[in-house]
């Protein structure tokens, strides 16, 4: 083991011991345990309590993206960190499709995805009748979006159809769900 590495491990052990002695690890984010996911809090608390409970994520933070038959993804579930996320992969593996799903999922016109398209129908996986984009967003605290309806998480579901129009639905952790409009989705 190199001297530098041994010194760094010793320093980290000393910092952890000091934090344990103080009874808190809030002073060092690198040593702090990961916060519990909002999902587990939502499942245990009724909607009214969730809105007033301490928030683990800032409002508007994208917690999760789920894609079904969207571009080259037959099914993708992507849980995101509330801070920084890197999406890496080979050419053609679907990295840009994730960004395009956010654009389409929030009701922006298809030509804004950066693809050479004017219609959302071209974003549906080849041979499939529809694509579903589900985006889970943190909601709560003082500047929440209808916390009485949705609670600590808003789920935006966008269905793109080859035949027929795109539909939007807003859901909450409590199971509450209702149809929505492109304008309301963009207001989020």
XYZ file of C-alpha atoms in Angstrom:
188
model
C 0.000 0.000 0.000
C 1.421 3.425 -0.923
C 2.181 5.991 1.760
C -0.283 8.511 0.296
C -3.090 5.970 0.230
C -2.382 4.839 3.802
C -2.370 8.461 4.986
C -5.684 9.151 3.213
C -7.329 6.038 4.699
C -6.056 6.984 8.139
C -7.411 10.526 7.765
C -10.809 9.209 6.637
C -10.914 6.792 9.587
C -10.047 9.637 11.973
C -12.756 11.873 10.471
C -15.326 9.088 10.767
C -14.326 8.409 14.381
C -14.644 12.127 15.189
C -18.073 12.279 13.555
C -19.202 9.153 15.404
C -18.069 10.716 18.671
C -20.060 13.882 17.906
C -23.095 11.761 17.066
C -23.642 13.418 13.688
C -22.278 12.974 10.221
C -23.819 16.144 8.779
C -20.501 17.990 8.612
C -19.074 15.731 5.907
C -21.281 14.920 2.945
C -18.769 12.347 1.696
C -19.182 10.337 4.887
C -22.890 10.966 5.443
C -25.231 8.051 4.777
C -27.438 8.412 1.720
C -30.850 9.882 2.533
C -33.735 7.464 2.350
C -35.620 7.525 -0.918
C -38.798 9.569 -0.945
C -40.733 6.457 -1.994
C -40.393 4.777 1.388
C -41.609 7.927 3.175
C -44.584 8.218 0.833
C -45.689 4.655 1.407
C -45.815 5.082 5.180
C -47.438 8.514 5.521
C -50.854 9.741 4.374
C -50.820 12.587 1.848
C -51.540 15.315 4.410
C -48.527 14.257 6.498
C -46.238 13.900 3.498
C -46.776 17.542 2.515
C -45.629 18.732 5.948
C -42.917 16.089 6.484
C -39.268 17.080 6.050
C -38.389 16.873 2.404
C -35.445 14.734 1.260
C -35.259 16.365 -2.185
C -35.768 19.889 -3.476
C -39.024 20.506 -5.351
C -38.791 19.749 -9.035
C -35.939 17.257 -8.697
C -36.470 14.349 -11.071
C -36.367 11.193 -8.955
C -37.063 8.538 -11.559
C -37.750 8.086 -15.274
C -39.568 5.061 -16.683
C -39.806 4.507 -20.435
C -41.825 1.901 -22.289
C -41.440 1.565 -26.068
C -39.747 4.943 -26.320
C -37.247 5.179 -29.193
C -34.765 2.311 -28.711
C -35.862 1.482 -25.122
C -38.454 -1.293 -24.809
C -38.437 -0.813 -21.024
C -36.144 1.389 -18.964
C -36.330 2.366 -15.300
C -33.767 4.972 -14.276
C -33.523 6.109 -10.643
C -31.663 9.403 -10.371
C -29.572 10.973 -7.648
C -30.872 14.411 -6.558
C -27.534 16.055 -7.320
C -25.510 15.065 -10.406
C -26.056 12.155 -12.772
C -23.846 11.002 -15.629
C -25.341 8.912 -18.396
C -22.648 7.072 -20.312
C -22.742 4.371 -22.940
C -21.808 3.366 -26.457
C -23.115 5.133 -29.542
C -26.731 4.193 -30.202
C -27.323 2.862 -26.687
C -30.087 5.380 -25.872
C -28.403 8.190 -23.926
C -29.980 10.941 -26.007
C -33.305 9.116 -25.892
C -33.404 9.709 -22.132
C -33.043 13.454 -22.658
C -35.610 13.358 -25.489
C -38.024 11.538 -23.147
C -37.823 14.402 -20.652
C -38.539 16.927 -23.386
C -41.490 14.926 -24.762
C -42.687 13.903 -21.285
C -43.049 17.527 -20.215
C -45.153 18.392 -23.267
C -42.586 20.195 -25.401
C -42.974 19.865 -29.173
C -41.137 16.962 -30.826
C -38.881 19.150 -32.947
C -37.381 20.538 -29.688
C -35.927 17.108 -28.880
C -32.992 17.736 -31.206
C -34.166 14.934 -33.481
C -34.989 15.501 -37.107
C -38.724 15.170 -36.502
C -41.868 17.261 -36.317
C -44.064 14.603 -34.747
C -43.953 12.631 -31.501
C -45.017 9.530 -33.420
C -41.417 9.093 -34.580
C -40.340 8.771 -30.918
C -42.366 5.542 -30.498
C -40.341 2.338 -30.752
C -40.561 0.732 -34.196
C -43.522 -1.638 -34.507
C -45.262 -0.493 -31.304
C -48.627 1.338 -31.145
C -47.693 3.642 -28.239
C -44.920 4.769 -25.914
C -45.196 5.693 -22.240
C -42.990 8.184 -20.417
C -43.315 8.312 -16.638
C -41.395 10.994 -14.732
C -41.388 11.082 -10.916
C -40.765 14.579 -9.491
C -40.171 15.663 -5.874
C -42.956 17.881 -4.514
C -43.454 19.304 -1.024
C -42.286 22.088 1.245
C -43.390 25.700 0.899
C -43.514 25.946 -2.901
C -45.237 22.636 -3.674
C -47.555 21.988 -6.618
C -50.993 20.975 -5.258
C -49.544 18.912 -2.387
C -53.089 18.255 -1.152
C -53.671 16.231 -4.332
C -50.248 14.747 -5.047
C -48.234 14.656 -1.820
C -44.432 14.471 -1.843
C -44.101 13.055 -5.372
C -45.802 13.957 -8.625
C -45.841 11.335 -11.357
C -46.198 12.761 -14.850
C -47.340 10.099 -17.315
C -47.270 10.914 -21.008
C -48.614 8.486 -23.612
C -47.551 8.995 -27.206
C -49.755 7.172 -29.746
C -49.262 6.390 -33.420
C -53.016 6.664 -33.928
C -54.675 9.340 -31.852
C -53.305 12.138 -29.749
C -50.820 12.343 -26.894
C -52.408 12.130 -23.434
C -51.156 13.344 -20.069
C -51.921 12.121 -16.562
C -50.793 13.393 -13.163
C -50.627 10.999 -10.207
C -49.497 11.192 -6.616
C -48.002 8.911 -4.010
C -51.425 8.397 -2.427
C -52.753 6.764 -5.579
C -54.628 9.907 -6.624
C -54.646 10.212 -10.417
C -56.292 12.494 -12.942
C -56.091 13.513 -16.578
C -54.067 16.589 -17.320
C -53.250 18.939 -20.181
C -50.058 19.937 -21.930
C -50.356 23.433 -20.415
C -50.613 22.084 -16.875
C -47.645 19.760 -17.417
C -45.580 22.674 -18.665
C -46.660 24.717 -15.605
C -44.932 22.164 -13.355
